Amino acid sequence: MTKDWKTRTQLVHEGTRRSQYGEMAEAIFLTQGFVYPTAEAAEERFIKAGEDEFIYARYGNPTTRMFEERIAALEGTDDAFATASGMAAVSGALMSLVRAGDHVVSARALFGSCLYVLEEVLQKFGVRVTFVDGADLDQWRAAVTPGTKAVFFESMSNPTLELVDIRGVSEIAHKAGALVICDNVFATPIFSRAVEQGADVVVYSTTKHIDGQGRALGGVVCGTKEFVRKTLEPYMKHTGGSMSPFTAWMHLNGMATLDLRCRAMAASALRIAEVLSGWSQVGRVIYPGLAVHPQHDLAMTQMGSGGTIVTFDVAGGKEAAFRFMNALGIVKISNNLGDAKTIATHPATTTHQRLPQEQKDALGITPGLIRLSVGLEDVDDLIADLGQALGRN
Ligand SMILES: *Cc1c(COP(=O)(O)O)cnc(C)c1O
């Protein structure tokens, strides 16, 4: 049933299934299996499971199904499949689609594990992968050929927040008959219109903003019913990367506040980016919501926001960056993002440590670079904490 609900209503109500008890809150069905009234009913269900019929939690579960329906409605896709982590979603979307001999084109600036899947796993199984500078449409045009099966990119890259023009890349890919797979984590499903802008498949690490409190690993693949149920589901359900019902239940609870949280975080991120830009202890500030950002116009048309992450250089390199991090009080040192708690990460020595120096240089991962995932604390407290840690008082 297609309803005319707006985002916040979807986030509270979409996909809810109630048992015969009429419970108000989404129920958690902590069951791996389901009882059939008769042998004939079991046989029937294995031939074709109905809308409200389940077989085994690796295939689906009522709580997981509620989460899938809610996120699909939010994303504007027909369907979704919930996975055990963001990487199960990324690897599942790619591995279920390609076969040996296929060609994939991918943006070069990727989350480390995504890079591993494209560079190591796919190529090991005979899939050719061409890497391009994601922000340069000419490179996409040159790399995508009529034989290209899929293109892959993060709509906003980690940690330097470079945007990929979803509409532009999708046009190039579709002309060649390639499927567009977009990892939309940094853009969040709130600021994202990836499918509207041409993406065919959207993947999330739900570990980030969707859980929003750093509690659970999870992921999801959103797409057409055809892709999700015919291509992806057989692969996921037989290889074992399905989401736990407990995680789905936590995500359902988290989603009620997703719109409010993302907007509050993005408002604070903009304020912080503006303030940092005026401080002498800070070099370059990267935030697409700032008018000076080279992709500001694209960020506004694609996301309507600069997002919830601010990246900046502490003047003085690694030593100064470490001194700053060690002096932080409210802001925590960690590597998650999208959390209610503000988190500072030093990409060069943690998330991107394994990259060779020339690749770090090419991606702009400098020794003084800090990635700040802005949380839900009072923004004035955050600014005071950042200021004191930079030795401004
Ligand atoms: C975190 C992240 C992933 C992986 O998600 P997990 O839930 O940690 O498996 C993939 N892509 C991006 C852009 C991410 O930030």
Tab-separated table of N, CA and C in Angstrom, residues 212-287:
chain	number	residue	atom	x	y	z
A	212	GLY	N	22.344	5.294	15.562
A	212	GLY	CA	22.478	6.626	16.153
A	212	GLY	C	23.016	6.669	17.571
A	213	GLN	N	23.214	5.506	18.169
A	213	GLN	CA	23.718	5.520	19.536
A	213	GLN	C	24.854	4.537	19.729
A	214	GLY	N	25.461	4.134	18.599
A	214	GLY	CA	26.651	3.312	18.675
A	214	GLY	C	26.459	1.977	19.378
A	215	ARG	N	25.273	1.370	19.247
A	215	ARG	CA	25.012	0.136	19.994
A	215	ARG	C	25.182	-1.112	19.147
A	216	ALA	N	24.750	-1.033	17.884
A	216	ALA	CA	24.650	-2.271	17.101
A	216	ALA	C	25.239	-2.110	15.707
A	217	LEU	N	25.845	-3.158	15.208
A	217	LEU	CA	26.272	-3.237	13.807
A	217	LEU	C	25.062	-3.634	12.971
A	218	GLY	N	24.909	-2.996	11.838
A	218	GLY	CA	23.836	-3.397	10.935
A	218	GLY	C	24.016	-2.749	9.585
A	219	GLY	N	23.250	-3.227	8.619
A	219	GLY	CA	23.304	-2.640	7.286
A	219	GLY	C	22.015	-2.910	6.553
A	220	VAL	N	21.852	-2.259	5.401
A	220	VAL	CA	20.648	-2.497	4.603
A	220	VAL	C	20.939	-2.180	3.142
A	221	VAL	N	20.291	-2.942	2.262
A	221	VAL	CA	20.361	-2.687	0.822
A	221	VAL	C	18.955	-2.341	0.364
A	222	CYS	N	18.776	-1.163	-0.250
A	222	CYS	CA	17.469	-0.733	-0.747
A	222	CYS	C	17.491	-0.749	-2.268
A	223	GLY	N	16.391	-1.202	-2.867
A	223	GLY	CA	16.343	-1.229	-4.336
A	223	GLY	C	14.989	-1.678	-4.838
A	224	THR	N	14.927	-2.020	-6.110
A	224	THR	CA	13.668	-2.519	-6.679
A	224	THR	C	13.380	-3.903	-6.097
A	225	LYS	N	12.102	-4.287	-6.148
A	225	LYS	CA	11.720	-5.622	-5.680
A	225	LYS	C	12.494	-6.679	-6.459
A	226	GLU	N	12.627	-6.438	-7.740
A	226	GLU	CA	13.344	-7.360	-8.627
A	226	GLU	C	14.785	-7.573	-8.136
A	227	PHE	N	15.516	-6.478	-7.875
A	227	PHE	CA	16.903	-6.617	-7.427
A	227	PHE	C	16.963	-7.226	-6.029
A	228	VAL	N	16.149	-6.693	-5.112
A	228	VAL	CA	16.253	-7.116	-3.709
A	228	VAL	C	15.838	-8.577	-3.530
A	229	ARG	N	14.728	-8.972	-4.140
A	229	ARG	CA	14.224	-10.336	-3.883
A	229	ARG	C	14.795	-11.383	-4.845
A	230	LYS	N	15.122	-10.981	-6.088
A	230	LYS	CA	15.585	-11.997	-7.057
A	230	LYS	C	17.106	-12.116	-7.086
A	231	THR	N	17.808	-10.980	-6.956
A	231	THR	CA	19.269	-11.030	-7.052
A	231	THR	C	19.909	-11.117	-5.663
A	232	LEU	N	19.544	-10.175	-4.793
A	232	LEU	CA	20.226	-10.053	-3.502
A	232	LEU	C	19.800	-11.103	-2.475
A	233	GLU	N	18.478	-11.269	-2.310
A	233	GLU	CA	17.997	-12.126	-1.228
A	233	GLU	C	18.531	-13.557	-1.289
A	234	PRO	N	18.503	-14.219	-2.472
A	234	PRO	CA	19.039	-15.588	-2.492
A	234	PRO	C	20.495	-15.632	-2.012
A	235	TYR	N	21.283	-14.630	-2.430
A	235	TYR	CA	22.697	-14.593	-2.020
A	235	TYR	C	22.803	-14.382	-0.514
A	236	MET	N	22.093	-13.384	0.012
A	236	MET	CA	22.206	-13.052	1.434
A	236	MET	C	21.695	-14.190	2.311
A	237	LYS	N	20.547	-14.750	1.953
A	237	LYS	CA	19.956	-15.747	2.853
A	237	LYS	C	20.743	-17.054	2.845
A	238	HIS	N	21.432	-17.332	1.758
A	238	HIS	CA	22.206	-18.574	1.724
A	238	HIS	C	23.642	-18.388	2.190
A	239	THR	N	24.140	-17.137	2.200
A	239	THR	CA	25.515	-16.943	2.682
A	239	THR	C	25.554	-16.435	4.120
A	240	GLY	N	24.405	-16.045	4.660
A	240	GLY	CA	24.336	-15.855	6.113
A	240	GLY	C	24.536	-14.456	6.646
A	241	GLY	N	24.395	-13.448	5.812
A	241	GLY	CA	24.644	-12.085	6.299
A	241	GLY	C	23.409	-11.322	6.731
A	242	SER	N	22.384	-12.021	7.248
A	242	SER	CA	21.129	-11.343	7.595
A	242	SER	C	21.213	-10.637	8.940
A	243	MET	N	20.376	-9.638	9.106
A	243	MET	CA	20.343	-8.855	10.347
A	243	MET	C	19.657	-9.631	11.467
A	244	SER	N	20.154	-9.453	12.676
A	244	SER	CA	19.509	-10.050	13.849
A	244	SER	C	18.232	-9.279	14.187
A	245	PRO	N	17.167	-9.996	14.599
A	245	PRO	CA	15.922	-9.300	14.965
A	245	PRO	C	16.137	-8.290	16.095
A	246	PHE	N	17.086	-8.571	16.966
A	246	PHE	CA	17.360	-7.653	18.075
A	246	PHE	C	17.885	-6.320	17.536
A	247	THR	N	18.778	-6.408	16.560
A	247	THR	CA	19.312	-5.191	15.937
A	247	THR	C	18.199	-4.428	15.222
A	248	ALA	N	17.358	-5.163	14.492
A	248	ALA	CA	16.255	-4.517	13.763
A	248	ALA	C	15.345	-3.776	14.746
A	249	TRP	N	15.113	-4.374	15.894
A	249	TRP	CA	14.257	-3.760	16.915
A	249	TRP	C	14.890	-2.474	17.458
A	250	MET	N	16.200	-2.518	17.702
A	250	MET	CA	16.879	-1.295	18.152
A	250	MET	C	16.818	-0.215	17.079
A	251	HIS	N	17.024	-0.619	15.832
A	251	HIS	CA	16.980	0.362	14.739
A	251	HIS	C	15.583	0.974	14.596
A	252	LEU	N	14.541	0.144	14.756
A	252	LEU	CA	13.170	0.664	14.652
A	252	LEU	C	12.953	1.755	15.694
A	253	ASN	N	13.465	1.509	16.896
A	253	ASN	CA	13.336	2.517	17.948
A	253	ASN	C	14.147	3.763	17.614
A	254	GLY	N	15.359	3.544	17.111
A	254	GLY	CA	16.221	4.671	16.773
A	254	GLY	C	15.651	5.524	15.651
A	255	MET	N	14.958	4.877	14.723
A	255	MET	CA	14.495	5.609	13.538
A	255	MET	C	13.432	6.656	13.846
A	256	ALA	N	12.685	6.459	14.925
A	256	ALA	CA	11.642	7.438	15.260
A	256	ALA	C	12.230	8.842	15.366
A	257	THR	N	13.486	8.936	15.805
A	257	THR	CA	14.106	10.258	15.999
A	257	THR	C	15.155	10.567	14.925
A	258	LEU	N	15.236	9.756	13.868
A	258	LEU	CA	16.324	9.917	12.893
A	258	LEU	C	16.330	11.299	12.226
A	259	ASP	N	15.152	11.754	11.815
A	259	ASP	CA	15.080	13.054	11.134
A	259	ASP	C	15.496	14.173	12.089
A	260	LEU	N	14.955	14.129	13.300
A	260	LEU	CA	15.291	15.166	14.294
A	260	LEU	C	16.782	15.152	14.592
A	261	ARG	N	17.334	13.962	14.768
A	261	ARG	CA	18.758	13.849	15.125
A	261	ARG	C	19.650	14.372	14.000
A	262	CYS	N	19.394	13.905	12.767
A	262	CYS	CA	20.268	14.310	11.657
A	262	CYS	C	20.220	15.817	11.453
A	263	ARG	N	19.032	16.410	11.572
A	263	ARG	CA	18.923	17.854	11.362
A	263	ARG	C	19.602	18.627	12.485
A	264	ALA	N	19.486	18.145	13.708
A	264	ALA	CA	20.136	18.831	14.833
A	264	ALA	C	21.656	18.714	14.704
A	265	MET	N	22.129	17.538	14.331
A	265	MET	CA	23.576	17.331	14.163
A	265	MET	C	24.125	18.206	13.032
A	266	ALA	N	23.380	18.291	11.931
A	266	ALA	CA	23.848	19.071	10.785
A	266	ALA	C	23.865	20.567	11.127
A	267	ALA	N	22.882	21.023	11.912
A	267	ALA	CA	22.863	22.439	12.312
A	267	ALA	C	24.090	22.739	13.178
A	268	SER	N	24.412	21.822	14.101
A	268	SER	CA	25.597	22.015	14.943
A	268	SER	C	26.872	21.925	14.103
A	269	ALA	N	26.896	21.005	13.140
A	269	ALA	CA	28.085	20.838	12.287
A	269	ALA	C	28.371	22.133	11.528
A	270	LEU	N	27.321	22.752	11.002
A	270	LEU	CA	27.499	24.020	10.269
A	270	LEU	C	28.061	25.091	11.202
A	271	ARG	N	27.478	25.202	12.399
A	271	ARG	CA	27.957	26.199	13.374
A	271	ARG	C	29.439	25.963	13.691
A	272	ILE	N	29.787	24.693	13.936
A	272	ILE	CA	31.173	24.351	14.290
A	272	ILE	C	32.107	24.663	13.125
A	273	ALA	N	31.683	24.331	11.907
A	273	ALA	CA	32.528	24.600	10.733
A	273	ALA	C	32.773	26.099	10.583
A	274	GLU	N	31.738	26.896	10.825
A	274	GLU	CA	31.882	28.357	10.725
A	274	GLU	C	32.849	28.875	11.778
A	275	VAL	N	32.698	28.387	13.010
A	275	VAL	CA	33.555	28.853	14.106
A	275	VAL	C	35.005	28.430	13.860
A	276	LEU	N	35.206	27.150	13.491
A	276	LEU	CA	36.577	26.647	13.253
A	276	LEU	C	37.274	27.447	12.149
A	277	SER	N	36.497	27.859	11.141
A	277	SER	CA	37.071	28.605	10.017
A	277	SER	C	37.730	29.910	10.456
A	278	GLY	N	37.311	30.431	11.608
A	278	GLY	CA	37.868	31.700	12.072
A	278	GLY	C	39.002	31.542	13.073
A	279	TRP	N	39.403	30.313	13.377
A	279	TRP	CA	40.418	30.094	14.417
A	279	TRP	C	41.802	29.889	13.796
A	280	SER	N	42.807	30.552	14.350
A	280	SER	CA	44.164	30.472	13.791
A	280	SER	C	44.809	29.103	14.031
A	281	GLN	N	44.321	28.362	15.025
A	281	GLN	CA	44.896	27.048	15.318
A	281	GLN	C	44.428	25.981	14.317
A	282	VAL	N	43.486	26.378	13.455
A	282	VAL	CA	42.898	25.441	12.493
A	282	VAL	C	43.283	25.878	11.082
A	283	GLY	N	43.723	24.904	10.271
A	283	GLY	CA	44.025	25.202	8.872
A	283	GLY	C	42.764	25.088	8.047
A	284	ARG	N	42.803	24.196	7.086
A	284	ARG	CA	41.672	23.991	6.181
A	284	ARG	C	40.476	23.389	6.935
A	285	VAL	N	39.295	23.908	6.680
A	285	VAL	CA	38.053	23.332	7.225
A	285	VAL	C	37.252	22.821	6.038
A	286	ILE	N	36.887	21.530	6.090
A	286	ILE	CA	36.093	20.963	4.989
A	286	ILE	C	34.681	20.712	5.498
A	287	TYR	N	33.737	21.418	4.956
A	287	TYR	CA	32.321	21.172	5.272
A	287	TYR	C	31.493	21.659	4.082
